[in-house]
Amino acid sequence: MAWFRRSKENISTDSQKKDTPEGMWVKCESCGEIIHKKTLEQNLWTCSKCNFHFRIGSKEYFSFLLDEGSFKEYDKKMYSKDPLNFVDTKKYRDRVRETIKKTGLYDAVRYGSAEINKIGIVIAGMDFAFIGGSMGLVVGEKVSRAIDRALTAKKPLIVICSSGGARMMEAAYSLMQMAKTSAKLTRLSDAGIPYIAVLTDPTTGGVTASFAMLGDVILAEPGALIGFAGPRVIKQTIGKDLPPGFQRSEFLLEKGFVDAVIHRKDMKDTLTKLLGMMYSN
Amino acid sequence: MAKVVLDFEKPIVELEQKIEEMRKLSDNLDIADEIATLEKKVSQLRENIFSNLTRWQKVQLARHPDRPYTLDYISMIMTDFVELHGDRAFSDDKAIVAGFARLDGQPVMVIGHQKGRDTKSNLYRNFGMPQPEGYRKALRLMKLAAKLSRPIITMIDTSGAYPGIEAEERGQGEAIARNLFEMSHLPVPIIVAIIGEGASGGALGIGVGDRVLMMENTWYSVISPESCSSILWRSWDYKEQAAEALHLTARDLMEQKIIDRVIPEPPGGAHRNPQQAAAILKDTLIEELKLLQKIKPDKLVEKRIEKFAAMGEFHP
């Protein structure tokens, strides 16, 4: 009998290896670089080594995009009333309640008036952390109200998109939010007020097939997944692997569906220039 | 006689066959009374079964391969149909058909999803799943209709926009978004009729209108029960539950105030009597169109935008 035989059972070896150090350090999903949280924040949540753009919420986005203290939020506490009493493996109502508790958000979008380098705008920013940034009644209604507000205040509209698609648990109601937001955008267009869509990772499904693709100008962050059908569904349908870079920002730029791919660090500058040239109130 | 019989249709069809056989014998025998009794029985049975259908059974009816499709309805309810092809940019999508036709003598632009009936025609029609150029063809022709002040009638019957590499390359999302935007403010009456399956953005892409009508045995939602099951239950086995949870029948959508009217179907569903189904659809379309044509174009657009804006409005 070998002297080095393991005497205790259930000692796990490398199967539970931590891939993210706890606490102040974060690992880049793309290149594996270990980055200090402070550095990451200073870098606007992008990797200084490979430029990978981390997924961030509306709070983080607004923090570097908007002039300090200029954001005034509207309808902050609007939340889903679960119109269909939807139940899958769990009650939708509970899912919403838990997500509100967990994220401190009330649904997947926040909107308000703000300034970018002193230019007055109306802005909506989506939160992927809230049920995958899915669009249901609240997202549809808040984006619509953002459009209304841009229209009455005669201010340009910016929407930061980040969404996995429609909110299934609100079924046909969620589908109609696509028509609702698109219909409202015709009014903004008729009034000659610019609308800029900023697409971040990921922007798919019903959001892509409505307000995300209706920007007068559409900007995308590098490497963001942007599409109508999700890659998994496409792969299942066609039974083939997808080409590298498929449905990423650079692919859409190449195919002519976004105006420009802009690094997060340059977003504020680019928007300022564009707003200045596109609109004078 | 129906070629495909769904499980819950079987008792009805069996009884009907029995009556049919008795009829053949009735030349020699006097069994008219018995036939009459059986006929009464079959209509009672049909009413019983059809008034208690589950939502999943409604989905099955909406997909029934003998149901009339867009081109069937066009040939039964319209005249002078001239099909117009192509998006003038890339190609002609066979999953969406469109063209001028006359409804009750009046010229209209008719557009609809088109499924196939067998393997060959289904491949040709891509199973009624449009590519971006299908939506762009529809938009080109809707704009033409607007230019010429002709009303638009769309027929929805799709299991979804096609999820493929080329479809994404050519901007499936953009094509649908553009249609939602443009259809919202075209200054002519638009009537939308859901005649079979109304799946997600692929359906809505030609589904923004002044009046949205659903035939009795159709479904309309953001996702199919099967896909919903696979995502939320992580298994394909919960489609019945998913169908219930989604509240996707004509009656459900009427309650949700998402559609304006349910169009009744003949006893046993449209596939059992396509002519009658078409006649009811025709009368409904004519009636609805008359009402819409009394409204001035700018008012029409205003009301259409308000109609969709009110869907799921919040009053917190």
Coordinates of C-alpha atoms in Angstrom, one line a residue:
Chain A
M1 CA 0.0 0.0 0.0
A2 CA 1.4 3.3 -1.0
W3 CA 2.1 5.8 1.7
F4 CA 0.8 8.7 -0.3
R5 CA -2.6 7.3 -0.9
R6 CA -5.3 9.8 0.0
S7 CA -7.0 8.8 3.2
K8 CA -9.9 11.2 3.2
E9 CA -12.7 11.1 0.6
N10 CA -14.4 14.1 -0.8
I11 CA -11.4 16.3 -1.1
S12 CA -12.0 18.2 -4.3
T13 CA -9.0 19.3 -6.3
D14 CA -9.2 21.8 -9.1
S15 CA -12.9 21.4 -10.0
Q16 CA -14.0 24.3 -7.9
K17 CA -11.2 26.6 -9.0
K18 CA -12.3 30.2 -8.5
D19 CA -12.1 32.2 -11.7
T20 CA -12.9 35.5 -10.1
P21 CA -10.9 36.6 -7.1
E22 CA -13.2 37.9 -4.4
G23 CA -13.3 41.4 -3.3
M24 CA -11.4 44.1 -5.1
W25 CA -10.2 42.2 -8.1
V26 CA -12.0 41.3 -11.3
K27 CA -11.0 39.1 -14.2
C28 CA -11.4 40.2 -17.7
E29 CA -13.8 37.8 -19.5
S30 CA -12.0 38.2 -22.7
C31 CA -8.2 38.2 -22.0
G32 CA -8.1 37.0 -18.4
E33 CA -6.3 40.0 -17.1
I34 CA -6.8 40.6 -13.4
I35 CA -7.9 44.2 -12.9
H36 CA -8.4 46.1 -9.7
K37 CA -12.0 47.3 -9.3
K38 CA -10.9 50.9 -8.9
T39 CA -8.8 50.8 -12.1
L40 CA -11.7 49.2 -13.9
E41 CA -14.0 52.0 -12.8
Q42 CA -11.5 54.6 -13.8
N43 CA -11.3 52.9 -17.2
L44 CA -15.1 53.1 -17.5
W45 CA -15.4 49.3 -17.0
T46 CA -13.3 48.4 -20.0
C47 CA -10.2 46.3 -20.0
S48 CA -7.0 48.4 -20.4
K49 CA -5.3 45.4 -21.9
C50 CA -7.7 44.2 -24.6
N51 CA -10.5 46.9 -24.6
F52 CA -13.2 44.4 -23.6
H53 CA -16.3 46.3 -22.6
F54 CA -17.8 45.0 -19.4
R55 CA -21.6 44.9 -19.1
I56 CA -22.7 47.8 -16.9
G57 CA -26.0 49.2 -15.7
S58 CA -27.7 52.5 -16.3
K59 CA -26.2 53.9 -13.1
E60 CA -22.6 53.3 -14.3
Y61 CA -23.4 54.5 -17.8
F62 CA -25.0 57.7 -16.6
S63 CA -22.1 58.3 -14.2
F64 CA -19.6 59.0 -17.0
L65 CA -21.9 60.1 -19.8
L66 CA -23.9 62.8 -18.1
D67 CA -22.7 66.1 -16.5
E68 CA -22.4 65.6 -12.8
G69 CA -25.7 66.1 -11.0
S70 CA -27.7 66.9 -14.1
F71 CA -29.7 63.7 -14.2
K72 CA -33.3 64.0 -13.0
E73 CA -35.1 60.7 -13.0
Y74 CA -38.8 60.3 -13.8
D75 CA -41.3 57.5 -12.9
K76 CA -38.5 55.8 -10.9
K77 CA -40.8 53.4 -9.0
M78 CA -42.9 52.2 -11.9
Y79 CA -42.9 48.4 -11.6
S80 CA -44.7 45.5 -13.4
K81 CA -48.1 44.6 -12.0
D82 CA -48.0 41.1 -13.6
P83 CA -51.0 41.6 -15.9
L84 CA -51.4 37.9 -16.8
N85 CA -50.7 36.3 -13.4
F86 CA -48.0 34.4 -15.1
V87 CA -46.5 31.3 -13.6
D88 CA -43.7 29.2 -14.9
T89 CA -41.4 27.3 -12.6
K90 CA -41.9 30.3 -10.3
K91 CA -44.5 33.1 -10.0
Y92 CA -43.6 36.1 -12.2
R93 CA -44.8 38.3 -9.4
D94 CA -42.2 36.8 -7.0
R95 CA -39.5 37.0 -9.7
V96 CA -40.1 40.7 -10.1
R97 CA -40.2 41.3 -6.3
E98 CA -37.0 39.4 -5.8
T99 CA -35.2 41.2 -8.7
I100 CA -36.3 44.6 -7.3
K101 CA -34.8 43.6 -3.9
K102 CA -31.6 42.2 -5.5
T103 CA -30.8 45.0 -7.9
G104 CA -32.4 48.0 -6.3
L105 CA -34.0 48.7 -9.7
Y106 CA -37.7 48.7 -10.4
D107 CA -37.5 47.4 -14.0
A108 CA -35.1 47.2 -16.8
V109 CA -35.0 50.9 -17.8
R110 CA -34.5 54.3 -16.1
Y111 CA -35.1 57.6 -17.8
G112 CA -35.0 61.3 -17.2
S113 CA -33.7 64.6 -18.3
A114 CA -30.0 65.4 -18.2
E115 CA -27.2 67.3 -19.8
I116 CA -24.2 66.2 -21.8
N117 CA -21.5 68.9 -21.8
K118 CA -24.3 71.4 -21.1
I119 CA -26.5 70.2 -23.9
G120 CA -30.0 69.3 -22.6
I121 CA -31.2 65.9 -23.5
V122 CA -33.7 63.2 -22.5
I123 CA -32.0 59.9 -21.8
A124 CA -33.1 56.3 -21.1
G125 CA -30.7 53.7 -20.0
M126 CA -31.4 50.0 -19.9
D127 CA -30.3 47.5 -17.2
F128 CA -29.5 44.0 -18.3
A129 CA -29.3 43.0 -14.6
F130 CA -33.1 43.3 -14.4
I131 CA -34.5 40.0 -15.9
G132 CA -32.1 40.2 -18.8
G133 CA -33.0 43.8 -19.7
S134 CA -36.2 42.4 -21.2
M135 CA -38.9 44.7 -22.5
G136 CA -42.3 44.4 -20.9
L137 CA -45.0 47.0 -20.1
V138 CA -42.7 49.1 -17.9
V139 CA -39.9 49.3 -20.4
G140 CA -42.3 50.1 -23.2
E141 CA -44.2 52.7 -21.1
K142 CA -41.0 54.4 -19.8
V143 CA -39.4 54.6 -23.2
S144 CA -42.6 56.0 -24.6
R145 CA -42.7 58.6 -21.9
A146 CA -39.1 59.5 -22.6
I147 CA -40.1 60.1 -26.2
D148 CA -43.1 62.2 -25.1
R149 CA -40.8 64.2 -22.8
A150 CA -38.3 64.8 -25.6
L151 CA -41.1 65.9 -27.8
T152 CA -42.6 68.4 -25.4
A153 CA -39.2 69.7 -24.1
K154 CA -37.9 69.8 -27.7
K155 CA -34.8 68.0 -26.6
P156 CA -32.8 65.2 -28.3
L157 CA -33.4 61.7 -27.1
I158 CA -30.7 59.2 -26.3
V159 CA -31.4 55.6 -25.5
I160 CA -28.7 53.3 -24.1
C161 CA -29.9 49.8 -25.2
S162 CA -29.1 46.5 -23.4
S163 CA -31.7 43.8 -23.7
G164 CA -32.1 40.1 -24.2
G165 CA -35.4 40.8 -25.9
A166 CA -39.1 40.7 -24.9
R167 CA -40.4 39.9 -21.4
M168 CA -42.0 36.5 -22.1
M169 CA -44.0 36.7 -18.9
E170 CA -46.0 39.6 -20.2
A171 CA -46.7 37.8 -23.5
A172 CA -48.7 39.8 -26.1
Y173 CA -48.5 42.9 -23.9
S174 CA -44.7 42.8 -24.2
L175 CA -44.9 42.3 -28.0
M176 CA -47.1 45.4 -28.3
Q177 CA -44.4 47.5 -26.7
M178 CA -42.5 47.2 -29.9
A179 CA -45.3 48.8 -31.8
K180 CA -45.9 51.3 -29.1
T181 CA -42.4 52.7 -28.9
S182 CA -42.0 52.7 -32.7
A183 CA -45.3 54.5 -33.2
K184 CA -44.3 57.1 -30.7
L185 CA -41.0 57.6 -32.4
T186 CA -42.8 58.8 -35.6
R187 CA -43.9 61.9 -33.7
L188 CA -40.4 62.7 -32.6
S189 CA -39.3 62.2 -36.2
D190 CA -42.0 64.4 -37.6
A191 CA -41.1 67.2 -35.1
G192 CA -37.5 67.1 -36.4
I193 CA -36.0 66.1 -33.0
P194 CA -33.0 63.8 -33.2
Y195 CA -32.9 60.4 -31.6
I196 CA -29.6 58.6 -31.1
A197 CA -29.5 54.9 -30.1
V198 CA -26.5 53.5 -28.3
L199 CA -26.3 49.8 -28.5
T200 CA -24.4 47.9 -25.8
D201 CA -23.9 44.2 -25.1
P202 CA -26.3 42.6 -25.7
T203 CA -29.0 44.2 -27.8
T204 CA -31.3 41.5 -29.2
G205 CA -34.9 40.5 -29.9
G206 CA -37.8 42.9 -29.5
V207 CA -35.6 45.8 -28.6
T208 CA -33.5 45.4 -31.7
A209 CA -36.7 45.1 -33.8
S210 CA -38.0 48.3 -32.5
F211 CA -36.4 51.4 -31.0
A212 CA -32.8 50.2 -31.1
M213 CA -32.8 50.0 -34.9
L214 CA -34.8 53.2 -35.3
G215 CA -32.1 55.7 -34.2
D216 CA -31.4 58.6 -36.6
V217 CA -27.9 57.7 -35.7
I218 CA -27.0 54.3 -34.2
L219 CA -23.8 54.0 -32.3
A220 CA -22.5 50.7 -30.9
E221 CA -19.9 49.8 -28.3
P222 CA -17.1 47.5 -29.5
G223 CA -17.8 43.8 -29.5
A224 CA -21.5 44.1 -28.4
L225 CA -23.8 41.3 -29.5
I226 CA -26.5 42.8 -31.6
G227 CA -29.2 40.9 -33.5
F228 CA -32.8 39.9 -33.8
A229 CA -32.6 36.2 -33.2
G230 CA -30.2 35.0 -30.6
P231 CA -27.1 33.0 -31.7
R232 CA -28.3 29.8 -30.0
V233 CA -31.6 29.9 -31.8
I234 CA -29.9 30.4 -35.1
K235 CA -27.5 27.6 -34.5
Q236 CA -30.3 25.3 -33.6
T237 CA -32.3 26.3 -36.7
I238 CA -29.5 25.9 -39.3
G239 CA -27.6 23.2 -37.5
K240 CA -24.2 24.8 -38.3
D241 CA -21.6 26.7 -36.3
L242 CA -21.8 30.5 -36.7
P243 CA -18.9 32.4 -38.2
P244 CA -16.5 34.2 -35.8
G245 CA -17.6 37.7 -35.0
F246 CA -21.1 37.1 -36.2
Q247 CA -23.7 39.6 -34.8
R248 CA -21.0 41.6 -33.1
S249 CA -20.9 45.4 -33.5
E250 CA -18.1 45.3 -36.1
F251 CA -20.1 42.8 -38.1
L252 CA -23.1 45.1 -38.1
L253 CA -20.9 48.1 -39.1
E254 CA -19.6 46.1 -42.0
K255 CA -23.1 45.1 -43.1
G256 CA -24.3 48.7 -42.8
F257 CA -26.6 48.5 -39.8
V258 CA -24.8 50.7 -37.4
D259 CA -23.3 54.2 -38.1
A260 CA -20.2 53.8 -36.0
V261 CA -18.5 51.6 -33.4
I262 CA -17.4 53.9 -30.5
H263 CA -15.2 53.0 -27.5
R264 CA -16.9 53.8 -24.2
K265 CA -14.2 56.3 -23.4
D266 CA -15.1 58.3 -26.6
M267 CA -18.9 58.0 -26.2
K268 CA -19.4 61.3 -24.4
D269 CA -17.3 63.2 -26.9
T270 CA -18.9 61.7 -29.9
L271 CA -22.4 62.3 -28.6
T272 CA -21.5 65.9 -27.8
K273 CA -20.2 66.5 -31.3
L274 CA -23.2 64.8 -32.9
L275 CA -25.8 66.6 -30.8
G276 CA -24.1 69.9 -31.5
M277 CA -24.4 69.3 -35.3
M278 CA -27.7 67.6 -35.4
Y279 CA -29.8 69.9 -33.4
S280 CA -30.0 73.5 -32.2
N281 CA -32.9 74.3 -29.9
Chain B
M1 CA -63.1 15.5 -45.9
A2 CA -60.3 16.5 -43.7
K3 CA -57.0 14.9 -44.5
V4 CA -55.4 15.6 -41.1
V5 CA -57.5 14.9 -38.0
L6 CA -56.4 16.2 -34.6
D7 CA -56.9 14.0 -31.6
F8 CA -59.8 16.0 -30.2
E9 CA -61.4 16.1 -33.6
K10 CA -61.5 12.3 -33.9
P11 CA -64.9 11.6 -32.3
I12 CA -66.5 14.3 -34.5
V13 CA -65.0 13.0 -37.7
E14 CA -65.8 9.4 -36.8
L15 CA -69.4 10.2 -36.3
E16 CA -69.5 12.2 -39.5
Q17 CA -68.1 9.2 -41.4
K18 CA -70.8 7.0 -40.0
I19 CA -73.4 9.4 -41.2
E20 CA -71.8 9.5 -44.6
E21 CA -71.9 5.7 -44.8
M22 CA -75.5 5.6 -43.7
R23 CA -76.4 8.1 -46.4
K24 CA -74.9 5.7 -49.0
L25 CA -77.2 3.0 -47.7
S26 CA -80.2 5.2 -47.5
D27 CA -81.1 4.7 -51.2
N28 CA -82.3 1.3 -50.2
L29 CA -83.4 1.9 -46.7
D30 CA -85.6 4.4 -45.0
I31 CA -83.2 5.6 -42.3
A32 CA -83.7 9.4 -42.7
D33 CA -84.8 9.7 -39.1
E34 CA -81.7 8.0 -37.8
I35 CA -79.5 10.2 -39.9
A36 CA -81.2 13.3 -38.6
T37 CA -80.7 12.1 -35.0
L38 CA -77.0 11.4 -35.6
E39 CA -76.6 14.8 -37.3
K40 CA -78.0 16.5 -34.3
K41 CA -75.7 14.4 -32.1
V42 CA -72.6 15.4 -34.1
S43 CA -73.4 19.1 -33.9
Q44 CA -73.9 18.8 -30.2
L45 CA -70.7 16.9 -29.8
R46 CA -68.8 19.5 -31.9
E47 CA -70.2 22.3 -29.8
N48 CA -69.2 20.5 -26.6
I49 CA -65.7 19.9 -27.8
F50 CA -65.1 23.3 -29.3
S51 CA -66.5 25.3 -26.4
N52 CA -64.0 23.5 -24.1
L53 CA -60.8 23.7 -26.1
T54 CA -57.6 24.3 -24.2
R55 CA -55.3 27.0 -25.3
W56 CA -52.9 24.4 -26.7
Q57 CA -55.7 22.8 -28.7
K58 CA -56.4 26.3 -30.2
V59 CA -52.8 26.5 -31.2
Q60 CA -53.1 23.1 -32.9
L61 CA -56.2 24.4 -34.8
A62 CA -54.3 27.6 -35.8
R63 CA -51.6 25.3 -37.3
H64 CA -54.0 22.9 -38.9
P65 CA -52.5 22.0 -42.3
D66 CA -55.9 22.1 -44.0
R67 CA -56.6 25.7 -42.8
P68 CA -56.9 28.3 -45.6
Y69 CA -53.7 30.4 -46.1
T70 CA -53.4 33.9 -47.4
L71 CA -53.5 33.0 -51.1
D72 CA -56.6 30.8 -50.5
Y73 CA -58.4 33.7 -48.8
I74 CA -57.4 36.1 -51.5
S75 CA -58.8 33.8 -54.2
M76 CA -62.0 33.2 -52.2
I77 CA -62.8 36.8 -51.2
M78 CA -61.1 39.1 -53.7
T79 CA -61.0 39.5 -57.5
D80 CA -58.5 40.8 -60.0
F81 CA -55.5 39.9 -57.8
V82 CA -52.2 40.9 -59.4
E83 CA -49.3 39.7 -57.3
L84 CA -46.3 42.1 -57.1
H85 CA -42.9 40.8 -56.3
G86 CA -39.6 41.9 -54.8
D87 CA -38.1 44.5 -52.5
R88 CA -36.2 46.3 -55.3
A89 CA -33.0 45.9 -53.3
F90 CA -32.2 42.3 -52.8
S91 CA -34.7 39.7 -53.9
D92 CA -38.3 38.4 -53.7
D93 CA -39.3 36.7 -50.5
K94 CA -41.8 33.9 -51.1
A95 CA -42.9 33.8 -47.5
I96 CA -44.8 37.0 -47.9
V97 CA -47.2 37.6 -50.8
A98 CA -48.5 40.9 -51.8
G99 CA -50.4 42.7 -54.6
F100 CA -53.4 44.8 -55.7
A101 CA -56.8 43.1 -55.6
R102 CA -60.4 44.2 -55.4
L103 CA -62.5 43.6 -52.3
D104 CA -66.2 44.1 -53.1
G105 CA -65.1 45.9 -56.2
Q106 CA -62.8 48.3 -54.3
P107 CA -59.1 48.2 -55.0
V108 CA -56.9 47.4 -52.0
M109 CA -53.3 46.4 -51.3
V110 CA -53.3 42.9 -49.8
I111 CA -50.3 41.5 -48.0
G112 CA -49.9 38.3 -46.1
H113 CA -47.6 35.5 -44.8
Q114 CA -47.7 32.5 -47.0
K115 CA -47.1 28.9 -45.8
G116 CA -46.8 25.8 -48.0
R117 CA -48.9 22.7 -47.9
D118 CA -46.4 20.0 -48.6
T119 CA -42.6 19.6 -48.3
K120 CA -41.9 21.1 -51.7
S121 CA -44.1 24.2 -51.3
N122 CA -43.0 24.6 -47.7
L123 CA -39.4 24.8 -48.8
Y124 CA -40.4 27.3 -51.5
R125 CA -42.3 29.4 -49.0
N126 CA -39.6 28.9 -46.3
F127 CA -42.5 27.6 -44.0
G128 CA -44.0 31.0 -44.0
M129 CA -41.0 32.5 -42.2
P130 CA -39.9 35.8 -43.8
Q131 CA -36.5 37.1 -44.5
P132 CA -35.8 40.9 -44.2
E133 CA -36.6 41.4 -47.9
G134 CA -40.1 40.0 -47.2
Y135 CA -40.8 42.9 -44.8
R136 CA -39.1 45.3 -47.2
K137 CA -41.3 44.1 -50.0
A138 CA -44.3 44.6 -47.8
L139 CA -43.2 48.1 -46.9
R140 CA -42.5 49.1 -50.5
L141 CA -46.0 48.1 -51.5
M142 CA -47.7 49.6 -48.4
K143 CA -46.0 52.9 -49.3
L144 CA -47.3 52.5 -52.9
A145 CA -50.8 52.0 -51.5
A146 CA -50.4 55.1 -49.4
K147 CA -49.3 57.1 -52.4
L148 CA -52.3 56.0 -54.4
S149 CA -54.7 56.3 -51.4
R150 CA -55.6 52.6 -51.4
P151 CA -56.4 50.8 -48.1
I152 CA -54.1 48.0 -46.9
I153 CA -55.3 44.6 -45.7
T154 CA -52.7 42.3 -44.1
M155 CA -53.1 38.6 -43.2
I156 CA -50.9 37.2 -40.5
D157 CA -49.9 33.5 -40.4
T158 CA -46.3 32.9 -39.4
S159 CA -44.4 30.9 -36.9
G160 CA -41.9 33.7 -36.8
A161 CA -39.4 35.7 -38.8
Y162 CA -36.6 33.4 -40.1
P163 CA -33.7 33.0 -37.6
G164 CA -30.8 32.5 -40.0
I165 CA -27.3 33.9 -40.8
E166 CA -28.3 35.7 -43.9
A167 CA -31.5 37.1 -42.3
E168 CA -29.3 38.7 -39.6
E169 CA -26.7 39.9 -42.1
R170 CA -29.4 41.7 -44.0
G171 CA -30.9 43.2 -40.9
Q172 CA -34.0 41.2 -39.8
G173 CA -34.4 43.5 -36.7
E174 CA -34.1 46.7 -38.7
A175 CA -36.6 45.5 -41.3
I176 CA -39.2 44.7 -38.7
A177 CA -38.5 47.9 -36.7
R178 CA -38.8 50.0 -39.9
N179 CA -42.2 48.4 -40.7
L180 CA -43.5 49.1 -37.2
F181 CA -42.4 52.7 -37.6
E182 CA -43.7 53.3 -41.1
M183 CA -47.0 51.4 -40.6
S184 CA -47.7 53.6 -37.6
H185 CA -48.2 56.6 -39.7
L186 CA -49.2 55.6 -43.2
P187 CA -52.2 57.8 -44.1
V188 CA -54.5 55.1 -45.4
P189 CA -56.7 52.6 -43.5
I190 CA -54.9 49.4 -42.5
I191 CA -56.8 46.3 -41.4
V192 CA -54.8 43.4 -39.9
A193 CA -56.4 39.9 -39.8
I194 CA -54.7 37.1 -37.9
I195 CA -55.7 34.0 -39.9
G196 CA -53.5 31.4 -38.3
E197 CA -50.3 31.8 -36.3
G198 CA -49.2 35.2 -35.0
A199 CA -45.7 34.6 -33.6
S200 CA -43.8 37.5 -32.3
G201 CA -42.0 40.2 -34.2
G202 CA -42.3 38.2 -37.4
A203 CA -46.1 38.6 -37.2
L204 CA -46.1 42.2 -35.9
G205 CA -43.8 43.2 -38.8
I206 CA -46.9 43.4 -40.9
G207 CA -49.3 43.8 -38.0
V208 CA -49.7 47.5 -37.1
G209 CA -53.1 48.7 -38.1
D210 CA -56.3 50.7 -37.3
R211 CA -58.2 47.5 -36.7
V212 CA -56.6 44.2 -35.6
L213 CA -58.9 41.2 -36.0
M214 CA -58.3 37.6 -35.0
M215 CA -60.1 34.6 -36.4
E216 CA -61.6 32.5 -33.7
N217 CA -59.0 29.6 -33.7
T218 CA -55.8 31.5 -34.0
W219 CA -53.0 32.5 -31.6
Y220 CA -51.0 35.7 -31.2
S221 CA -48.1 36.2 -28.8
V222 CA -44.5 37.2 -28.2
I223 CA -43.3 33.6 -28.5
S224 CA -44.5 30.1 -29.4
P225 CA -45.6 27.9 -26.5
E226 CA -42.8 25.4 -27.4
S227 CA -40.0 28.0 -27.3
C228 CA -41.5 29.5 -24.1
S229 CA -41.4 26.1 -22.6
S230 CA -37.8 25.5 -23.6
I231 CA -36.7 28.8 -22.2
L232 CA -38.7 29.1 -18.9
W233 CA -39.0 25.4 -18.1
R234 CA -35.7 24.4 -19.8
S235 CA -37.6 21.6 -21.5
W236 CA -39.8 21.2 -24.5
D237 CA -42.4 19.2 -22.5
Y238 CA -44.3 22.1 -21.0
K239 CA -45.9 23.6 -24.1
E240 CA -49.5 23.0 -22.8
Q241 CA -48.7 24.9 -19.6
A242 CA -46.8 27.6 -21.6
A243 CA -49.8 28.1 -23.9
E244 CA -52.1 28.5 -20.8
A245 CA -49.7 31.0 -19.2
L246 CA -49.2 33.1 -22.3
H247 CA -53.0 33.7 -22.7
L248 CA -52.6 33.7 -26.5
T249 CA -56.1 33.0 -27.9
A250 CA -58.4 35.4 -29.7
R251 CA -60.6 35.7 -26.7
D252 CA -57.6 36.3 -24.4
L253 CA -56.3 39.1 -26.7
M254 CA -59.7 40.6 -26.8
E255 CA -59.8 40.8 -23.0
Q256 CA -56.3 42.3 -23.0
K257 CA -57.6 45.0 -25.4
I258 CA -54.8 44.2 -27.8
I259 CA -57.1 43.2 -30.7
D260 CA -60.4 44.8 -31.7
R261 CA -62.6 41.9 -32.8
V262 CA -62.8 38.2 -33.0
I263 CA -64.0 36.8 -36.3
P264 CA -66.1 33.7 -35.8
E265 CA -65.2 30.5 -37.8
P266 CA -67.6 27.9 -39.1
P267 CA -68.4 24.9 -36.8
G268 CA -65.3 22.8 -36.4
G269 CA -63.0 25.5 -37.5
A270 CA -62.0 27.2 -40.8
H271 CA -60.4 24.1 -42.2
R272 CA -63.7 22.2 -42.1
N273 CA -65.4 24.8 -44.3
P274 CA -63.0 27.2 -46.0
Q275 CA -65.7 28.8 -48.2
Q276 CA -67.8 29.7 -45.2
A277 CA -64.7 30.9 -43.3
A278 CA -63.8 33.1 -46.2
A279 CA -67.3 34.5 -46.5
I280 CA -67.3 35.5 -42.9
L281 CA -63.9 37.1 -43.2
K282 CA -65.0 39.0 -46.4
D283 CA -68.1 40.4 -44.8
T284 CA -66.1 41.5 -41.7
L285 CA -63.4 43.2 -43.8
I286 CA -65.9 45.1 -45.9
E287 CA -67.8 46.3 -42.8
E288 CA -64.6 47.4 -41.1
L289 CA -63.2 49.1 -44.2
K290 CA -66.4 51.1 -44.6
L291 CA -66.1 52.5 -41.1
L292 CA -62.4 53.4 -41.5
Q293 CA -62.9 55.1 -44.8
K294 CA -65.1 57.7 -43.1
I295 CA -62.1 58.9 -41.0
K296 CA -59.8 61.6 -42.4
P297 CA -56.2 60.4 -43.0
D298 CA -54.5 62.6 -40.3
K299 CA -57.1 61.6 -37.8
L300 CA -56.6 58.0 -38.7
V301 CA -52.9 58.2 -38.0
E302 CA -53.4 60.0 -34.8
K303 CA -55.9 57.4 -33.6
R304 CA -53.6 54.5 -34.7
I305 CA -50.6 55.9 -32.7
E306 CA -52.9 56.5 -29.7
K307 CA -54.3 53.0 -30.0
F308 CA -50.9 51.3 -29.7
A309 CA -49.6 53.8 -27.1
A310 CA -52.5 52.8 -24.9
M311 CA -51.6 49.1 -24.9
G312 CA -50.5 48.4 -21.3
E313 CA -50.6 52.0 -20.3
F314 CA -49.6 52.7 -16.7
H315 CA -51.5 54.8 -14.2
P316 CA -49.3 54.5 -11.2

